[in-house]
Amino acid sequence: MASLNNMEMASALSQHQHINIKKGFLGLSKTVIYTPTNAVVDLTVQEYTPDAESRLVQLLNAPADKLETEVKKGQLVSVPVGHLRLEIALARDRHFLALQLFRFTDFSYSAITGPKFYEDQQADLVANIL
């Protein structure tokens, strides 16, 4: 599980209208809450090989009506260490999903896409292939 402090999309996530961040004891830990359903949001990072880049970009840029077509292409296979980094914030009830894709270049990660937010049925649909 990733820490909110270590995620590049932390500021975009914290500014989302349906996200509330609660600080834990002494402010050392933070819990992300999806407010419409009061579900805890789990933060993870997955890495992928360069050949998955076009598929990930197509998925993140797909309009709502084409999203199901992208999902039908099958599950994405992550690797332990890869060229691409996908930051994921998924509510435990699967009603909220936030994704952002990064590429490793020059010893740092640079954003390929901006943060993409999915809610309700779209969130559950996209979460099935991650």
PDB file of C-alpha atoms in Angstrom:
ATOM      1  CA  MET A   1       0.000   0.000   0.000  1.00  0.00           C
ATOM      2  CA  ALA A   2       1.365   3.398  -0.958  1.00  0.00           C
ATOM      3  CA  SER A   3       1.417   6.469   1.223  1.00  0.00           C
ATOM      4  CA  LEU A   4      -0.435   9.605   0.175  1.00  0.00           C
ATOM      5  CA  ASN A   5       2.718  11.603   0.890  1.00  0.00           C
ATOM      6  CA  ASN A   6       4.651   9.577  -1.716  1.00  0.00           C
ATOM      7  CA  MET A   7       2.124   9.832  -4.528  1.00  0.00           C
ATOM      8  CA  GLU A   8       2.547  12.348  -7.319  1.00  0.00           C
ATOM      9  CA  MET A   9      -1.212  12.749  -7.725  1.00  0.00           C
ATOM     10  CA  ALA A  10      -1.748  13.525  -4.018  1.00  0.00           C
ATOM     11  CA  SER A  11      -2.593  17.184  -4.569  1.00  0.00           C
ATOM     12  CA  ALA A  12      -5.103  16.433  -7.334  1.00  0.00           C
ATOM     13  CA  LEU A  13      -6.672  13.719  -5.210  1.00  0.00           C
ATOM     14  CA  SER A  14      -6.965  15.959  -2.161  1.00  0.00           C
ATOM     15  CA  GLN A  15      -8.664  18.681  -4.238  1.00  0.00           C
ATOM     16  CA  HIS A  16     -11.365  16.341  -5.577  1.00  0.00           C
ATOM     17  CA  GLN A  17     -14.805  17.408  -4.348  1.00  0.00           C
ATOM     18  CA  HIS A  18     -15.735  13.933  -3.034  1.00  0.00           C
ATOM     19  CA  ILE A  19     -12.479  13.210  -1.205  1.00  0.00           C
ATOM     20  CA  ASN A  20     -11.793  13.920   2.451  1.00  0.00           C
ATOM     21  CA  ILE A  21      -8.379  13.314   4.024  1.00  0.00           C
ATOM     22  CA  LYS A  22      -8.344  12.545   7.727  1.00  0.00           C
ATOM     23  CA  LYS A  23      -5.135  12.779   9.700  1.00  0.00           C
ATOM     24  CA  GLY A  24      -4.372   9.993  12.140  1.00  0.00           C
ATOM     25  CA  PHE A  25      -2.799  10.055  15.578  1.00  0.00           C
ATOM     26  CA  LEU A  26      -0.200  12.865  15.823  1.00  0.00           C
ATOM     27  CA  GLY A  27      -0.716  13.566  12.122  1.00  0.00           C
ATOM     28  CA  LEU A  28       1.627  10.732  11.152  1.00  0.00           C
ATOM     29  CA  SER A  29      -0.864   8.829   9.032  1.00  0.00           C
ATOM     30  CA  LYS A  30      -3.564   9.928   6.631  1.00  0.00           C
ATOM     31  CA  THR A  31      -6.753   8.156   5.630  1.00  0.00           C
ATOM     32  CA  VAL A  32      -8.424   9.016   2.347  1.00  0.00           C
ATOM     33  CA  ILE A  33     -12.236   8.825   2.416  1.00  0.00           C
ATOM     34  CA  TYR A  34     -14.675   8.871  -0.517  1.00  0.00           C
ATOM     35  CA  THR A  35     -17.421  10.993   1.054  1.00  0.00           C
ATOM     36  CA  PRO A  36     -20.585   9.940  -0.871  1.00  0.00           C
ATOM     37  CA  THR A  37     -20.269   6.365   0.438  1.00  0.00           C
ATOM     38  CA  ASN A  38     -17.870   6.960   3.364  1.00  0.00           C
ATOM     39  CA  ALA A  39     -15.545   4.302   1.922  1.00  0.00           C
ATOM     40  CA  VAL A  40     -11.836   4.208   2.673  1.00  0.00           C
ATOM     41  CA  VAL A  41      -9.686   4.712  -0.425  1.00  0.00           C
ATOM     42  CA  ASP A  42      -6.697   2.383  -0.819  1.00  0.00           C
ATOM     43  CA  LEU A  43      -3.623   3.805  -2.541  1.00  0.00           C
ATOM     44  CA  THR A  44      -1.390   1.566  -4.644  1.00  0.00           C
ATOM     45  CA  VAL A  45       1.247   1.833  -7.328  1.00  0.00           C
ATOM     46  CA  GLN A  46       1.663  -0.651 -10.174  1.00  0.00           C
ATOM     47  CA  GLU A  47       4.421  -0.734 -12.741  1.00  0.00           C
ATOM     48  CA  TYR A  48       4.234  -1.835 -16.364  1.00  0.00           C
ATOM     49  CA  THR A  49       6.562  -2.514 -19.278  1.00  0.00           C
ATOM     50  CA  PRO A  50       6.856   0.009 -22.146  1.00  0.00           C
ATOM     51  CA  ASP A  51       4.685  -2.118 -24.447  1.00  0.00           C
ATOM     52  CA  ALA A  52       1.674  -1.442 -22.172  1.00  0.00           C
ATOM     53  CA  GLU A  53       1.963   2.336 -22.605  1.00  0.00           C
ATOM     54  CA  SER A  54      -0.321   2.707 -25.619  1.00  0.00           C
ATOM     55  CA  ARG A  55      -3.035   0.576 -24.013  1.00  0.00           C
ATOM     56  CA  LEU A  56      -2.860   2.505 -20.724  1.00  0.00           C
ATOM     57  CA  VAL A  57      -2.982   5.869 -22.495  1.00  0.00           C
ATOM     58  CA  GLN A  58      -5.960   4.738 -24.586  1.00  0.00           C
ATOM     59  CA  LEU A  59      -7.757   3.586 -21.445  1.00  0.00           C
ATOM     60  CA  LEU A  60      -7.117   6.824 -19.568  1.00  0.00           C
ATOM     61  CA  ASN A  61      -8.092   9.004 -22.529  1.00  0.00           C
ATOM     62  CA  ALA A  62     -11.157   6.994 -23.550  1.00  0.00           C
ATOM     63  CA  PRO A  63     -14.469   8.887 -23.415  1.00  0.00           C
ATOM     64  CA  ALA A  64     -17.183   7.411 -21.207  1.00  0.00           C
ATOM     65  CA  ASP A  65     -19.033   5.773 -24.110  1.00  0.00           C
ATOM     66  CA  LYS A  66     -15.857   3.971 -25.328  1.00  0.00           C
ATOM     67  CA  LEU A  67     -14.682   2.894 -21.879  1.00  0.00           C
ATOM     68  CA  GLU A  68     -16.356  -0.514 -21.986  1.00  0.00           C
ATOM     69  CA  THR A  69     -14.618  -1.286 -25.295  1.00  0.00           C
ATOM     70  CA  GLU A  70     -11.221  -0.574 -23.735  1.00  0.00           C
ATOM     71  CA  VAL A  71     -12.007  -2.732 -20.721  1.00  0.00           C
ATOM     72  CA  LYS A  72     -13.035  -5.688 -22.905  1.00  0.00           C
ATOM     73  CA  LYS A  73      -9.460  -5.886 -24.220  1.00  0.00           C
ATOM     74  CA  GLY A  74      -8.548  -7.757 -21.053  1.00  0.00           C
ATOM     75  CA  GLN A  75      -6.603  -7.348 -17.848  1.00  0.00           C
ATOM     76  CA  LEU A  76      -3.331  -5.439 -17.698  1.00  0.00           C
ATOM     77  CA  VAL A  77      -0.341  -7.370 -16.381  1.00  0.00           C
ATOM     78  CA  SER A  78       1.917  -5.458 -14.014  1.00  0.00           C
ATOM     79  CA  VAL A  79       5.592  -6.210 -13.382  1.00  0.00           C
ATOM     80  CA  PRO A  80       7.718  -5.772 -10.235  1.00  0.00           C
ATOM     81  CA  VAL A  81       9.918  -3.083 -11.816  1.00  0.00           C
ATOM     82  CA  GLY A  82       8.811  -1.321 -14.962  1.00  0.00           C
ATOM     83  CA  HIS A  83       9.241   1.729 -17.130  1.00  0.00           C
ATOM     84  CA  LEU A  84       5.686   2.953 -16.463  1.00  0.00           C
ATOM     85  CA  ARG A  85       4.149   3.759 -13.083  1.00  0.00           C
ATOM     86  CA  LEU A  86       0.383   3.826 -12.569  1.00  0.00           C
ATOM     87  CA  GLU A  87      -0.801   5.441  -9.355  1.00  0.00           C
ATOM     88  CA  ILE A  88      -4.150   4.062  -8.230  1.00  0.00           C
ATOM     89  CA  ALA A  89      -6.631   5.288  -5.622  1.00  0.00           C
ATOM     90  CA  LEU A  90      -9.511   2.814  -5.336  1.00  0.00           C
ATOM     91  CA  ALA A  91     -12.338   3.024  -2.807  1.00  0.00           C
ATOM     92  CA  ARG A  92     -12.989  -0.247  -1.008  1.00  0.00           C
ATOM     93  CA  ASP A  93     -16.596  -0.252  -2.225  1.00  0.00           C
ATOM     94  CA  ARG A  94     -15.310   0.339  -5.800  1.00  0.00           C
ATOM     95  CA  HIS A  95     -17.426   3.484  -6.309  1.00  0.00           C
ATOM     96  CA  PHE A  96     -14.375   5.729  -6.791  1.00  0.00           C
ATOM     97  CA  LEU A  97     -11.173   5.280  -8.773  1.00  0.00           C
ATOM     98  CA  ALA A  98      -8.406   7.749  -9.559  1.00  0.00           C
ATOM     99  CA  LEU A  99      -5.535   6.934 -11.923  1.00  0.00           C
ATOM    100  CA  GLN A 100      -2.472   8.763 -13.199  1.00  0.00           C
ATOM    101  CA  LEU A 101       0.246   7.368 -15.485  1.00  0.00           C
ATOM    102  CA  PHE A 102       3.944   8.274 -15.318  1.00  0.00           C
ATOM    103  CA  ARG A 103       7.013   7.371 -17.392  1.00  0.00           C
ATOM    104  CA  PHE A 104      10.480   6.938 -15.902  1.00  0.00           C
ATOM    105  CA  THR A 105      12.946   9.194 -17.745  1.00  0.00           C
ATOM    106  CA  ASP A 106      16.143  10.885 -16.610  1.00  0.00           C
ATOM    107  CA  PHE A 107      16.018   9.224 -13.182  1.00  0.00           C
ATOM    108  CA  SER A 108      12.580  10.607 -12.300  1.00  0.00           C
ATOM    109  CA  TYR A 109       8.943  10.072 -13.185  1.00  0.00           C
ATOM    110  CA  SER A 110       7.206  12.475 -15.547  1.00  0.00           C
ATOM    111  CA  ALA A 111       3.444  12.508 -16.037  1.00  0.00           C
ATOM    112  CA  ILE A 112       2.100  11.050 -19.267  1.00  0.00           C
ATOM    113  CA  THR A 113      -1.526  11.772 -18.403  1.00  0.00           C
ATOM    114  CA  GLY A 114      -3.249  13.984 -15.899  1.00  0.00           C
ATOM    115  CA  PRO A 115      -5.215  12.426 -13.067  1.00  0.00           C
ATOM    116  CA  LYS A 116      -8.346  10.666 -14.265  1.00  0.00           C
ATOM    117  CA  PHE A 117     -11.302  10.159 -11.928  1.00  0.00           C
ATOM    118  CA  TYR A 118     -14.021   7.525 -12.271  1.00  0.00           C
ATOM    119  CA  GLU A 119     -17.092   7.134 -10.098  1.00  0.00           C
ATOM    120  CA  ASP A 120     -19.801   4.509  -9.569  1.00  0.00           C
ATOM    121  CA  GLN A 121     -20.157   1.970 -12.416  1.00  0.00           C
ATOM    122  CA  GLN A 122     -17.221   3.341 -14.414  1.00  0.00           C
ATOM    123  CA  ALA A 123     -14.914   2.975 -11.401  1.00  0.00           C
ATOM    124  CA  ASP A 124     -15.890  -0.659 -10.906  1.00  0.00           C
ATOM    125  CA  LEU A 125     -15.554  -1.371 -14.632  1.00  0.00           C
ATOM    126  CA  VAL A 126     -12.022   0.034 -14.918  1.00  0.00           C
ATOM    127  CA  ALA A 127     -10.899  -1.470 -11.589  1.00  0.00           C
ATOM    128  CA  ASN A 128     -11.594  -4.960 -12.969  1.00  0.00           C
ATOM    129  CA  ILE A 129      -8.669  -4.771 -15.405  1.00  0.00           C
ATOM    130  CA  LEU A 130      -6.048  -3.394 -13.024  1.00  0.00           C
TER     131      LEU A 130
END
